[in-house]
JSON list of C-alpha atoms in Angstrom, two decimals:
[
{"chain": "A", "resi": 1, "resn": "UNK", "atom": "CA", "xyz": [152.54, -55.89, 87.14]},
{"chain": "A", "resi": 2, "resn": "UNK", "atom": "CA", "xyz": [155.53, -53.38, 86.47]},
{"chain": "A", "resi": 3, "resn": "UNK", "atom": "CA", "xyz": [158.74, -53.30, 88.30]},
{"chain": "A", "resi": 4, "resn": "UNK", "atom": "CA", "xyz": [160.45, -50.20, 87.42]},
{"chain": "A", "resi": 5, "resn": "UNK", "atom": "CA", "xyz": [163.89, -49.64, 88.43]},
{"chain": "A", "resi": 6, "resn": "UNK", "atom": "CA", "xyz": [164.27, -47.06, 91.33]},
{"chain": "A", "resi": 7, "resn": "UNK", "atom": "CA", "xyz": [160.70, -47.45, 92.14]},
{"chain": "A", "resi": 8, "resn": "UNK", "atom": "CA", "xyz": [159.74, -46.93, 95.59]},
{"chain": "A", "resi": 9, "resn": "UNK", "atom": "CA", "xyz": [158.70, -49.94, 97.78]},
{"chain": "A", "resi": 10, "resn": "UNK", "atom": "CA", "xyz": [155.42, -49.84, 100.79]},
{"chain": "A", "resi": 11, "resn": "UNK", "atom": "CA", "xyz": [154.87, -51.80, 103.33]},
{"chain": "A", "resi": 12, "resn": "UNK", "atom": "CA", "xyz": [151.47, -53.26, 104.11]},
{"chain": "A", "resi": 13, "resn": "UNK", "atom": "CA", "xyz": [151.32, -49.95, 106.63]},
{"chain": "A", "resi": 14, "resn": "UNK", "atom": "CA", "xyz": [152.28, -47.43, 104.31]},
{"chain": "A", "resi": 15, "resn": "UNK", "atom": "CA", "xyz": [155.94, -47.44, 105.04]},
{"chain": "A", "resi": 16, "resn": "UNK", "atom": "CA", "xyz": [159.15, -46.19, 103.01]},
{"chain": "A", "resi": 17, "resn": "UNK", "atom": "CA", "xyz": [161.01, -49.60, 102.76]},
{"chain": "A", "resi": 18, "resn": "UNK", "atom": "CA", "xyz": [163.41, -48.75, 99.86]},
{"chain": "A", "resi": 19, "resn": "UNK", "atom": "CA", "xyz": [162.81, -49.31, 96.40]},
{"chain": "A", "resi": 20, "resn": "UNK", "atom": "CA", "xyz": [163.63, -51.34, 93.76]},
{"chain": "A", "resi": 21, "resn": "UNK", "atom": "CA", "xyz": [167.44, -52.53, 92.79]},
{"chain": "A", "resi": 22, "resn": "UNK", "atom": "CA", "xyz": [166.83, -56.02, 90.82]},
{"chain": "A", "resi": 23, "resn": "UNK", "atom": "CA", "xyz": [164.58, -58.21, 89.75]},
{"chain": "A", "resi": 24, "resn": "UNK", "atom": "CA", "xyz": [165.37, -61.47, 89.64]},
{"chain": "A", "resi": 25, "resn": "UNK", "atom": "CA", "xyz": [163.86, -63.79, 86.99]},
{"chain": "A", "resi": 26, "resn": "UNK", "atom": "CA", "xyz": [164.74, -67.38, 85.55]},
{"chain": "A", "resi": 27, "resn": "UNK", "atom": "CA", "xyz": [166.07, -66.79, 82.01]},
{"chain": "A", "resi": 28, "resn": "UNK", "atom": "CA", "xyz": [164.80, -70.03, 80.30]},
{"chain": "A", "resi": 29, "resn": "UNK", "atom": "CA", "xyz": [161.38, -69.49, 81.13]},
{"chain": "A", "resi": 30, "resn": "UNK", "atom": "CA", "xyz": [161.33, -65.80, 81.98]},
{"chain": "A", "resi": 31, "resn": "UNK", "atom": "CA", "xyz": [159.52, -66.30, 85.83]},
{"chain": "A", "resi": 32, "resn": "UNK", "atom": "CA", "xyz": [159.84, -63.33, 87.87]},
{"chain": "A", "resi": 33, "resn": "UNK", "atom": "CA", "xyz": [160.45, -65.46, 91.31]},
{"chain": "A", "resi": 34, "resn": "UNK", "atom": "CA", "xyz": [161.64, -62.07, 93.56]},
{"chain": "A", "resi": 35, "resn": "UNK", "atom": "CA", "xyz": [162.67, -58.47, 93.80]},
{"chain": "A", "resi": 36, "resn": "UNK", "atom": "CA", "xyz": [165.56, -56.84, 95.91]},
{"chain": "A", "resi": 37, "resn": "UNK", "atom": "CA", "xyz": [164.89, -54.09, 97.97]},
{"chain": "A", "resi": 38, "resn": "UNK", "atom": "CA", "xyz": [167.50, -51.56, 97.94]},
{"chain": "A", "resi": 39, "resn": "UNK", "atom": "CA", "xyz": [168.17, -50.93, 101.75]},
{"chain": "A", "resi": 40, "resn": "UNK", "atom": "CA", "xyz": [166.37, -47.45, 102.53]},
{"chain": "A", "resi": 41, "resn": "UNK", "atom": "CA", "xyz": [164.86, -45.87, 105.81]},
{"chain": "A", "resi": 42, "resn": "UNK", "atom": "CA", "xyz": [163.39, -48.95, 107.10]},
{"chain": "A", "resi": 43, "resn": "UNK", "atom": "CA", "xyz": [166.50, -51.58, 106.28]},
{"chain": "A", "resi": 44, "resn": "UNK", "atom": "CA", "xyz": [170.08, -51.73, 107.10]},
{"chain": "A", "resi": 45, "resn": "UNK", "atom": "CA", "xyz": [170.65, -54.19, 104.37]},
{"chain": "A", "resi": 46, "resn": "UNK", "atom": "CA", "xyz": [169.31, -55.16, 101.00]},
{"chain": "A", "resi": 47, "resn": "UNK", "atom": "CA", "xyz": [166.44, -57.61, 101.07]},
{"chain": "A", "resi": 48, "resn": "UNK", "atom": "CA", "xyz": [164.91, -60.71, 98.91]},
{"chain": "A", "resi": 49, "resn": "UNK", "atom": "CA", "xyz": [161.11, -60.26, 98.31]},
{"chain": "A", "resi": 50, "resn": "UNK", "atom": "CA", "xyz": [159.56, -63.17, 96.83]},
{"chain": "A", "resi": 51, "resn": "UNK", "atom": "CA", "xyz": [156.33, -62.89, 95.07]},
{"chain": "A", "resi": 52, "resn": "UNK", "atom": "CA", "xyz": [153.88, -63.95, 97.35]},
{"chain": "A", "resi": 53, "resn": "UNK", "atom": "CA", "xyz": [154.56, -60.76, 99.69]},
{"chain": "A", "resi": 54, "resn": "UNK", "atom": "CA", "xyz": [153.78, -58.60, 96.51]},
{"chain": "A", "resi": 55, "resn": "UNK", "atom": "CA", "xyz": [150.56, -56.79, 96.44]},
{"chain": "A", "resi": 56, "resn": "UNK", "atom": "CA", "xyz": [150.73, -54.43, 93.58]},
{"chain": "A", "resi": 57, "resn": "UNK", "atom": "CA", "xyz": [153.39, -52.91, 91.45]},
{"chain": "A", "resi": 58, "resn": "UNK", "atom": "CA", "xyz": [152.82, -50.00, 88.65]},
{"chain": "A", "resi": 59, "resn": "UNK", "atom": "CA", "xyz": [155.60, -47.87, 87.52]},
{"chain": "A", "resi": 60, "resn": "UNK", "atom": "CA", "xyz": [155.49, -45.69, 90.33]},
{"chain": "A", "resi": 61, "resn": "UNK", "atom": "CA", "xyz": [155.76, -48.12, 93.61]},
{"chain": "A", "resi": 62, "resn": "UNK", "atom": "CA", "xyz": [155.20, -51.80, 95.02]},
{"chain": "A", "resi": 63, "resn": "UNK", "atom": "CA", "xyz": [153.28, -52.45, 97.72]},
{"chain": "A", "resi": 64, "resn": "UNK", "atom": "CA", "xyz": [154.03, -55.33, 99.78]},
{"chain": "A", "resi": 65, "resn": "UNK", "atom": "CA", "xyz": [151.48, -57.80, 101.46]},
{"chain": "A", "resi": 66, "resn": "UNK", "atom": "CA", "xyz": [154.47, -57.31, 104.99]},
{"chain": "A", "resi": 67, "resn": "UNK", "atom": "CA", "xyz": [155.05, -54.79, 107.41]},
{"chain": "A", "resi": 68, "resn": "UNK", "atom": "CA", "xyz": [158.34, -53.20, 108.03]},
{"chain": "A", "resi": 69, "resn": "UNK", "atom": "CA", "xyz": [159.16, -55.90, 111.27]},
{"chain": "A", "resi": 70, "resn": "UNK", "atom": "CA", "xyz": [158.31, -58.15, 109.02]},
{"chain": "A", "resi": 71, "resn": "UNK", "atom": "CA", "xyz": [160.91, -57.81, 106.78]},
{"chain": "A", "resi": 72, "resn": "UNK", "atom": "CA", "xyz": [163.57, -58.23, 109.34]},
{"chain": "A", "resi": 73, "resn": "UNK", "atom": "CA", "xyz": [162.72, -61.73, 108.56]},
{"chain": "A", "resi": 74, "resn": "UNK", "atom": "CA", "xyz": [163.80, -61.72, 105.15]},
{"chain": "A", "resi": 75, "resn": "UNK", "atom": "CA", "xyz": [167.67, -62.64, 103.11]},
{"chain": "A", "resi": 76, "resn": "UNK", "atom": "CA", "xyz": [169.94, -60.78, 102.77]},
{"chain": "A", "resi": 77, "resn": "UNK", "atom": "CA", "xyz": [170.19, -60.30, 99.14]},
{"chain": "A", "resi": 78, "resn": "UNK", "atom": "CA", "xyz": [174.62, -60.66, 99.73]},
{"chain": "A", "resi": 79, "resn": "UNK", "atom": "CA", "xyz": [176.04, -62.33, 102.36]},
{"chain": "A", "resi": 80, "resn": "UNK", "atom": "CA", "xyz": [179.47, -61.82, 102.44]},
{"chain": "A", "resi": 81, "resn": "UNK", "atom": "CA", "xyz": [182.40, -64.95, 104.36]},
{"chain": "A", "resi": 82, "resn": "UNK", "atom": "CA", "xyz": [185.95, -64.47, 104.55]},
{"chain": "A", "resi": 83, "resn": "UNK", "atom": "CA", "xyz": [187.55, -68.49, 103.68]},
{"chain": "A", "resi": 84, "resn": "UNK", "atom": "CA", "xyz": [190.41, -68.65, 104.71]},
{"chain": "A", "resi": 85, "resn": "UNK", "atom": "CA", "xyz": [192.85, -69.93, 101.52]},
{"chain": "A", "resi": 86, "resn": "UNK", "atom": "CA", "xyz": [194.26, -73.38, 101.06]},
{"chain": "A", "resi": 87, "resn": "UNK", "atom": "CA", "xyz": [198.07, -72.58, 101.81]},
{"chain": "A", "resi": 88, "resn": "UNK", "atom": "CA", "xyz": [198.49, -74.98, 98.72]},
{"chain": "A", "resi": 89, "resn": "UNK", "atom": "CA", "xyz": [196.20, -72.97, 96.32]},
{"chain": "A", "resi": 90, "resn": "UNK", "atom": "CA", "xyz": [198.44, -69.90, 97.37]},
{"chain": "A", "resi": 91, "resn": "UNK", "atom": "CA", "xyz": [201.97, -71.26, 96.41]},
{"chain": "A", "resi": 92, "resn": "UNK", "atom": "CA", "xyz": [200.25, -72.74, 93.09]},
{"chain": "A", "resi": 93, "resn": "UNK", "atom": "CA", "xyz": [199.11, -69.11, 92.64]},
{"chain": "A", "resi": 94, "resn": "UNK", "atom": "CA", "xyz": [195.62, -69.81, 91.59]},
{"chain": "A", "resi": 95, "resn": "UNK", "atom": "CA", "xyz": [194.19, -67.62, 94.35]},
{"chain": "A", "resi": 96, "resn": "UNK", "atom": "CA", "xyz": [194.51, -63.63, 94.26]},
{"chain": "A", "resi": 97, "resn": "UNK", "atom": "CA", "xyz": [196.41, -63.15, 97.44]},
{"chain": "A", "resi": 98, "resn": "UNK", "atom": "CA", "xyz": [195.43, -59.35, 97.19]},
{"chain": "A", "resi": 99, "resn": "UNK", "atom": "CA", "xyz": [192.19, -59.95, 98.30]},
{"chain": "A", "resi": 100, "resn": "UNK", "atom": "CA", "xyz": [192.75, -58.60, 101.70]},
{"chain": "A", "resi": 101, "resn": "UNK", "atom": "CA", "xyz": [189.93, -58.78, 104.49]},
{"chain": "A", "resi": 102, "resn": "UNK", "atom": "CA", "xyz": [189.47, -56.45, 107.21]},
{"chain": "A", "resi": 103, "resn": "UNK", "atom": "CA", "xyz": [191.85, -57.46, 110.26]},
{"chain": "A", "resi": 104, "resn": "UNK", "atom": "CA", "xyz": [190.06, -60.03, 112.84]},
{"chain": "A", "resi": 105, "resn": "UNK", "atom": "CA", "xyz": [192.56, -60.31, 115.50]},
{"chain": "A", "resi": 106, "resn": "UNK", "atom": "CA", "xyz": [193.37, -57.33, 117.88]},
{"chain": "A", "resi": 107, "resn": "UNK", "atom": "CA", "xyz": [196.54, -56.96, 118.90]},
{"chain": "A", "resi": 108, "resn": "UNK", "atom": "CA", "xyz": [198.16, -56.78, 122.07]},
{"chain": "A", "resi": 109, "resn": "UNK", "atom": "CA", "xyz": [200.18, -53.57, 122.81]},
{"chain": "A", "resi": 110, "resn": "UNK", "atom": "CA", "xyz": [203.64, -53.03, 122.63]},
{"chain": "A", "resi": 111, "resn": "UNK", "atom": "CA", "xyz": [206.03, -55.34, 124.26]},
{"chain": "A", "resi": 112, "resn": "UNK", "atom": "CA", "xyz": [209.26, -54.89, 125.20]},
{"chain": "A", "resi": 113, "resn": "UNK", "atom": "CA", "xyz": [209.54, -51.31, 123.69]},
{"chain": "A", "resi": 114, "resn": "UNK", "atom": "CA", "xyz": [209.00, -53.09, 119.91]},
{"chain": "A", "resi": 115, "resn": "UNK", "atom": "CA", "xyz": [205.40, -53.70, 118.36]},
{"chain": "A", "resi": 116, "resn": "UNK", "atom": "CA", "xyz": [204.28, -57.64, 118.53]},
{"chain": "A", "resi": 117, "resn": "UNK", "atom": "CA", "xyz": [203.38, -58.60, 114.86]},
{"chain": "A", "resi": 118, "resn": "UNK", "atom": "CA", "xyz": [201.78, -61.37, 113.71]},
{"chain": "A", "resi": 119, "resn": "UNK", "atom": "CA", "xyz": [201.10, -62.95, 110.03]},
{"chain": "A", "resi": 120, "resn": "UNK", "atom": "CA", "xyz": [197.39, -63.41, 109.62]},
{"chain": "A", "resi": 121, "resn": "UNK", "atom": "CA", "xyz": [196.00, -66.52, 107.16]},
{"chain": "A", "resi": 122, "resn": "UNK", "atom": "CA", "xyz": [195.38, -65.01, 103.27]},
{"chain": "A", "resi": 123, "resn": "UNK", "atom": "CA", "xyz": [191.48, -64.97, 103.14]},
{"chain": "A", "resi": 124, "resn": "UNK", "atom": "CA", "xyz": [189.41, -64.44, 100.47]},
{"chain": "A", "resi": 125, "resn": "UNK", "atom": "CA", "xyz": [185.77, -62.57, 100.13]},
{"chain": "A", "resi": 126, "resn": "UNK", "atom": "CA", "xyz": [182.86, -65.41, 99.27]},
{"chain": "A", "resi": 127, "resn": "UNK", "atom": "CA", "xyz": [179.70, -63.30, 98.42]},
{"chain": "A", "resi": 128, "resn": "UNK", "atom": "CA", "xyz": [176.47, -65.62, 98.55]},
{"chain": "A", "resi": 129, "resn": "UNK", "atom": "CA", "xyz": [172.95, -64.60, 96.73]},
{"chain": "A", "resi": 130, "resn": "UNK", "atom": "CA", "xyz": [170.16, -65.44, 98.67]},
{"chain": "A", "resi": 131, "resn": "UNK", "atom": "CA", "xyz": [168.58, -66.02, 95.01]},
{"chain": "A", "resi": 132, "resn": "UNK", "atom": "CA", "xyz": [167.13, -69.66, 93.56]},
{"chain": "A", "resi": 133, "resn": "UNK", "atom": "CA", "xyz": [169.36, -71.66, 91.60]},
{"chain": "A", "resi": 134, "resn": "UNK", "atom": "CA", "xyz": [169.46, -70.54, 88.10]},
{"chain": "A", "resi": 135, "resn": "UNK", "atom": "CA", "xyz": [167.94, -67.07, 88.64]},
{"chain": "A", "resi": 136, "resn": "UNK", "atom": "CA", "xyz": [169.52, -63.74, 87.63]},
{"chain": "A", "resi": 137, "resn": "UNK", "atom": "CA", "xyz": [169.19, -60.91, 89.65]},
{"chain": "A", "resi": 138, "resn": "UNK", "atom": "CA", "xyz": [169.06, -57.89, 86.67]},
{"chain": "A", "resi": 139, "resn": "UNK", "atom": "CA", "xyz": [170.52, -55.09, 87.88]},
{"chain": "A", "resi": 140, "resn": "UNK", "atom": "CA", "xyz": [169.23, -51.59, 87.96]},
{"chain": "A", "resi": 141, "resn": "UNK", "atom": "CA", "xyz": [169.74, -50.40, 84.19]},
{"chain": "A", "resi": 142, "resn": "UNK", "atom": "CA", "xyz": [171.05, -53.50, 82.24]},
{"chain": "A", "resi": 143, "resn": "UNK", "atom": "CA", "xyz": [172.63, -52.70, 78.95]},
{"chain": "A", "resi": 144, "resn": "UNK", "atom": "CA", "xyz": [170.92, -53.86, 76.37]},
{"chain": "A", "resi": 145, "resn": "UNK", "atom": "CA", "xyz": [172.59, -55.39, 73.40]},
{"chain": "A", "resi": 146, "resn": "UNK", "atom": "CA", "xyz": [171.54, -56.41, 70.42]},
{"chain": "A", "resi": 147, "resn": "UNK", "atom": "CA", "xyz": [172.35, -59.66, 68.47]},
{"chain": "A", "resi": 148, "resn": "UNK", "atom": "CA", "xyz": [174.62, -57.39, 65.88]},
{"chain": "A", "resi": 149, "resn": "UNK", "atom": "CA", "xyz": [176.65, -56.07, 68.97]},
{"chain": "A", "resi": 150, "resn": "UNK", "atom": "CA", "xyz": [174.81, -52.42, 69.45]},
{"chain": "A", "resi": 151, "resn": "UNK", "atom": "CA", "xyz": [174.04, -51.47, 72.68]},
{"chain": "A", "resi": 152, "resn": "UNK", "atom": "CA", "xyz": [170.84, -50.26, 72.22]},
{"chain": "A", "resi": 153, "resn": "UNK", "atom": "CA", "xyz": [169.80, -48.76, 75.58]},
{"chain": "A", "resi": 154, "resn": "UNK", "atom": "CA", "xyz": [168.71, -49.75, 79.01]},
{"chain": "A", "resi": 155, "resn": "UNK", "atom": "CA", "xyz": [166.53, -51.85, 81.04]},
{"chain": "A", "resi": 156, "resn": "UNK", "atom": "CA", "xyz": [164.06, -49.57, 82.55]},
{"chain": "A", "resi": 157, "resn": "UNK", "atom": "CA", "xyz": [161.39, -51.72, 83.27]},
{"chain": "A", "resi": 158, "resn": "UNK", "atom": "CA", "xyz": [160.16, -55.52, 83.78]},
{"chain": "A", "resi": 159, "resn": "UNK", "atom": "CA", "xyz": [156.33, -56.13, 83.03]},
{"chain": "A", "resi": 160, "resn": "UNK", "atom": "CA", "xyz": [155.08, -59.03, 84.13]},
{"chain": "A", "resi": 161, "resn": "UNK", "atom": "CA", "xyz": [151.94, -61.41, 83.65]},
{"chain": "A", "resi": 162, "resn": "UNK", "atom": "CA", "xyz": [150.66, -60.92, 87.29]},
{"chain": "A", "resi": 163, "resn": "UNK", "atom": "CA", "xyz": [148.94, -64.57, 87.05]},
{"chain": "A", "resi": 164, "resn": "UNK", "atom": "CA", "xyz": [151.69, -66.87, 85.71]},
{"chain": "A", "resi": 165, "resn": "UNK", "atom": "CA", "xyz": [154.93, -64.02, 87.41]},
{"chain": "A", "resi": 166, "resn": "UNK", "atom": "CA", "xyz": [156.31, -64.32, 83.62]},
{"chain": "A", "resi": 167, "resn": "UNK", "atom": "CA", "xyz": [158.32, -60.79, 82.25]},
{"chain": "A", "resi": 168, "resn": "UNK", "atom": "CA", "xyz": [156.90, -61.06, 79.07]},
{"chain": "A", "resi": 169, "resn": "UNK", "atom": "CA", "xyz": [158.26, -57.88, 77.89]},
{"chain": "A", "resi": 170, "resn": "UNK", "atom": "CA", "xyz": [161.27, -55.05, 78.98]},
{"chain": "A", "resi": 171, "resn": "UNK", "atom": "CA", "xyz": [160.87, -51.12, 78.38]},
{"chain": "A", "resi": 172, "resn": "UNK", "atom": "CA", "xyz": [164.54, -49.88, 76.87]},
{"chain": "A", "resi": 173, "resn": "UNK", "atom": "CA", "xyz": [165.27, -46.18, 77.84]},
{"chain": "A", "resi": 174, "resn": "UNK", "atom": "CA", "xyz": [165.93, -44.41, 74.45]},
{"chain": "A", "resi": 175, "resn": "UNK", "atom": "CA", "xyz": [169.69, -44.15, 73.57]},
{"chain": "A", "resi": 176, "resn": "UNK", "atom": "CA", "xyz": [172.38, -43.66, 70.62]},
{"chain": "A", "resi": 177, "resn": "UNK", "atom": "CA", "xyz": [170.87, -45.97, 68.47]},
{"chain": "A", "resi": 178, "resn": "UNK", "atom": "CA", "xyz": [166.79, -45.62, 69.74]},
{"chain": "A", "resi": 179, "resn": "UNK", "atom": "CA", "xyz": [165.33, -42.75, 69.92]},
{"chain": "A", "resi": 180, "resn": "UNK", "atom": "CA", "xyz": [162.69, -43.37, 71.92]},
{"chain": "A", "resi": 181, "resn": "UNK", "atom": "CA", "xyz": [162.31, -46.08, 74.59]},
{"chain": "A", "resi": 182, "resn": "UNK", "atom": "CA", "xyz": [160.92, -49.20, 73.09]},
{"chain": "A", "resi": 183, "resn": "UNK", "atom": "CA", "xyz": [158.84, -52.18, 74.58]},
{"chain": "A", "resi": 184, "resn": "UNK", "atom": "CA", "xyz": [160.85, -55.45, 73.71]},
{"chain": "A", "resi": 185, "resn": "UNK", "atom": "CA", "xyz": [159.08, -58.47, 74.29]},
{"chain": "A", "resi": 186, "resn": "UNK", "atom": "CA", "xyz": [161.13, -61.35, 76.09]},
{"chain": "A", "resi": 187, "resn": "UNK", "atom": "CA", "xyz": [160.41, -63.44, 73.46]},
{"chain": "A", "resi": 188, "resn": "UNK", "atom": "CA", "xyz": [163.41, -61.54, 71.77]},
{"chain": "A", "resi": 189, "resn": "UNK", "atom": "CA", "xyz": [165.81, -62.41, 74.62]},
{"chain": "A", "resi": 190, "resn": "UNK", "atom": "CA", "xyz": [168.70, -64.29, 73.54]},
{"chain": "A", "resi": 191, "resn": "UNK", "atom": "CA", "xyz": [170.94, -64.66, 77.32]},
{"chain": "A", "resi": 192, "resn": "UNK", "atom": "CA", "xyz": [170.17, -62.53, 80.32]},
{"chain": "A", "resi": 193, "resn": "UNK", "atom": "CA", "xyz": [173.02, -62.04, 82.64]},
{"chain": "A", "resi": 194, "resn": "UNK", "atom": "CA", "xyz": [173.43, -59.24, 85.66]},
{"chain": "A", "resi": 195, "resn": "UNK", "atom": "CA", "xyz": [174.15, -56.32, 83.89]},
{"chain": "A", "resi": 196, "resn": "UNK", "atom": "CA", "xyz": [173.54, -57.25, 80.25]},
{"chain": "A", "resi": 197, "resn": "UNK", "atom": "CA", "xyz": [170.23, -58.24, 78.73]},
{"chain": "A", "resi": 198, "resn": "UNK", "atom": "CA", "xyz": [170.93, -59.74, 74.72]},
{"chain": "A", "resi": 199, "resn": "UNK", "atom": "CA", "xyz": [168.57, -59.83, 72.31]},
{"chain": "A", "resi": 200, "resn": "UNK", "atom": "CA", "xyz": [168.34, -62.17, 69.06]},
{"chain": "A", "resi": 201, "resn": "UNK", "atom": "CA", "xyz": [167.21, -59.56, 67.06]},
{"chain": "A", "resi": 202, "resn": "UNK", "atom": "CA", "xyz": [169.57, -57.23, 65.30]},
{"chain": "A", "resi": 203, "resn": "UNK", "atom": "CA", "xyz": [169.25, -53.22, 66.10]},
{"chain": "A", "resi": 204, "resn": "UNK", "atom": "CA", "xyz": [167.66, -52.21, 62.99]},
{"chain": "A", "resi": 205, "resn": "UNK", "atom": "CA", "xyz": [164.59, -54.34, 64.08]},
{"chain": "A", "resi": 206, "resn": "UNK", "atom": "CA", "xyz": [164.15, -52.56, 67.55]},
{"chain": "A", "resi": 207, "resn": "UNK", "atom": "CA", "xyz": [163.92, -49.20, 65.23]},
{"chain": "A", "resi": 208, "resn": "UNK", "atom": "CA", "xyz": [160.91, -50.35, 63.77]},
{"chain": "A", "resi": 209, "resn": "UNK", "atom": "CA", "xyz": [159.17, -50.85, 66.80]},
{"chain": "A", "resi": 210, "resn": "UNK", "atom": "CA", "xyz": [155.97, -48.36, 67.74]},
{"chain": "A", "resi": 211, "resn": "UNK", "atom": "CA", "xyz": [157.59, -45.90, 70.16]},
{"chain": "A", "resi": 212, "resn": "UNK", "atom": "CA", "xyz": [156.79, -46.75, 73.93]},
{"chain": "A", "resi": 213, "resn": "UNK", "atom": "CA", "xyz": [154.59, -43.95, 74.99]},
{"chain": "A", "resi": 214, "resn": "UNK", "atom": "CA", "xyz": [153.43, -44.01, 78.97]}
]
C-alpha cells in the first residue's frame, strides 16, 4: 500500500472523508499502526484510522473498510485540556505563564457603576495524541535530512508491505540537492521524528539512486 500525503480518503460508501495528514509508524521497527484523517466535508475534527479499517491505498486515495457515521466513533487525533498550574511551579518560574487559555468564567455585569474583575488561575494547554506509545505521527512533508546535515527533500510518500503494515521505503520530492524524487528505503532511516525524517546515509549516496519515476 501507498499513503501519499494530501491523498484523498473514501468511505466504505464512496464518501469524501478528508485525506491524508500523517502517518503514524513505530520507528524501531518501521510498523505503519494508523493514519490521520485531515478533517474534511464529513469531519469536524481530525481522526485516528488504524489499519484494520483500511481497504486499499494507491497514490491517489484510501478507501476505508467504515462509513462516514462510523467514524464519529473514532479519536481525535489532538485533544486539547487546560491544567490549571501549580501556584508553586509559577513563583519557581518553570511554567510559561503566557500561555493564556480562552476565558471560562462569565462575568457578571457592572456593579456599582465600576466593572467586577476577577483573577482567573494561570492554565496551561496539555495537547494529548490519541497515537500508541512510541509511535510518530509524520507529518505532511517531513524534511528529510541526511546523515552529513543536507536537507535533501521531502517526504512525499510512505509505501508499505500491505501483509506485515511495515514502510519499507519513503518517496523524497526532488529538491536543492536531488533532482529528481528518489525512493529511500527505511532501511536508511537513522531517527524519525514529526517533521524530520534522518537518514544514515550521507547526500551524495541518495544522488546515486535510479530516479523515482511513477
Amino acid at each position: 500500500m501507498q499513503f501519499t500525503q494530501g491523498a484523498n480518503v473514501l468511505t466504505a460508501d464512496g464518501k469524501k472523508a478528508g485525506h491524508v495528514d500523517r502517518v503514524v509508524l513505530n520507528p524501531k521497527t518501521n510498523e505503519v499502526t494508523h493514519i490521520v484523517i485531515h478533517k474534511g466535508l464529513l469531519l469536524s475534527e481530525d481522526k485516528v484510522v488504524p489499519m484494520n479499517l483500511i481497504a486499499s491505498a494507491d497514490d491517489h486515495q484510501v478507501k476505508l473498510r467504515a462509513n462516514g457515521d462510523q467514524l464519529d466513533h473514532l479519536p481525535n487525533f489532538h485533544e486539547l485540556d487546560f491544567v490549571v498550574v501549580n501556584q508553586e511551579e509559577l513563583a519557581r518560574g518553570s511554567v510559561r505563564s503566557t500561555l493564556a487559555p480562552p476565558s471560562l468564567y462569565a462575568y457578571p455585569p457592572i456593579m456599582g457603576g465600576l466593572p467586577m474583575t476577577y483573577a482567573e488561575p494561570p492554565y496551561v494547554v496539555e495537547i494529548e495524541e490519541h497515537i500508541p506509545k512510541g509511535t510518530v505521527a509524520l507529518k505532511e512533508g517531513a524534511n528529510v535530512v541526511a546523515a552529513d546535515g543536507k536537507h535533501v527533500g521531502n517526504v512525499e510518500r510512505v509505501l508499505t508491505d500491505a501483509k506485515k503494515n511495515r514502510a519499507t521505503h519513503f518517496l523524497i520530492s526532488k529538491g536543492i540537492l536531488l533532482k529528481e524524487k528518489k525512493m529511500v528505503p527505511t532501511s536508511w532511516v537513522d531517527k524519525v521524528t514529526e517533521d524530520q525524517v534522518h537518514l544514515m546515509v550521507r547526500s551524495r549516496i541518495l544522488n546515486d539512486l535510479r530516479d523515482y519515476t511513477s
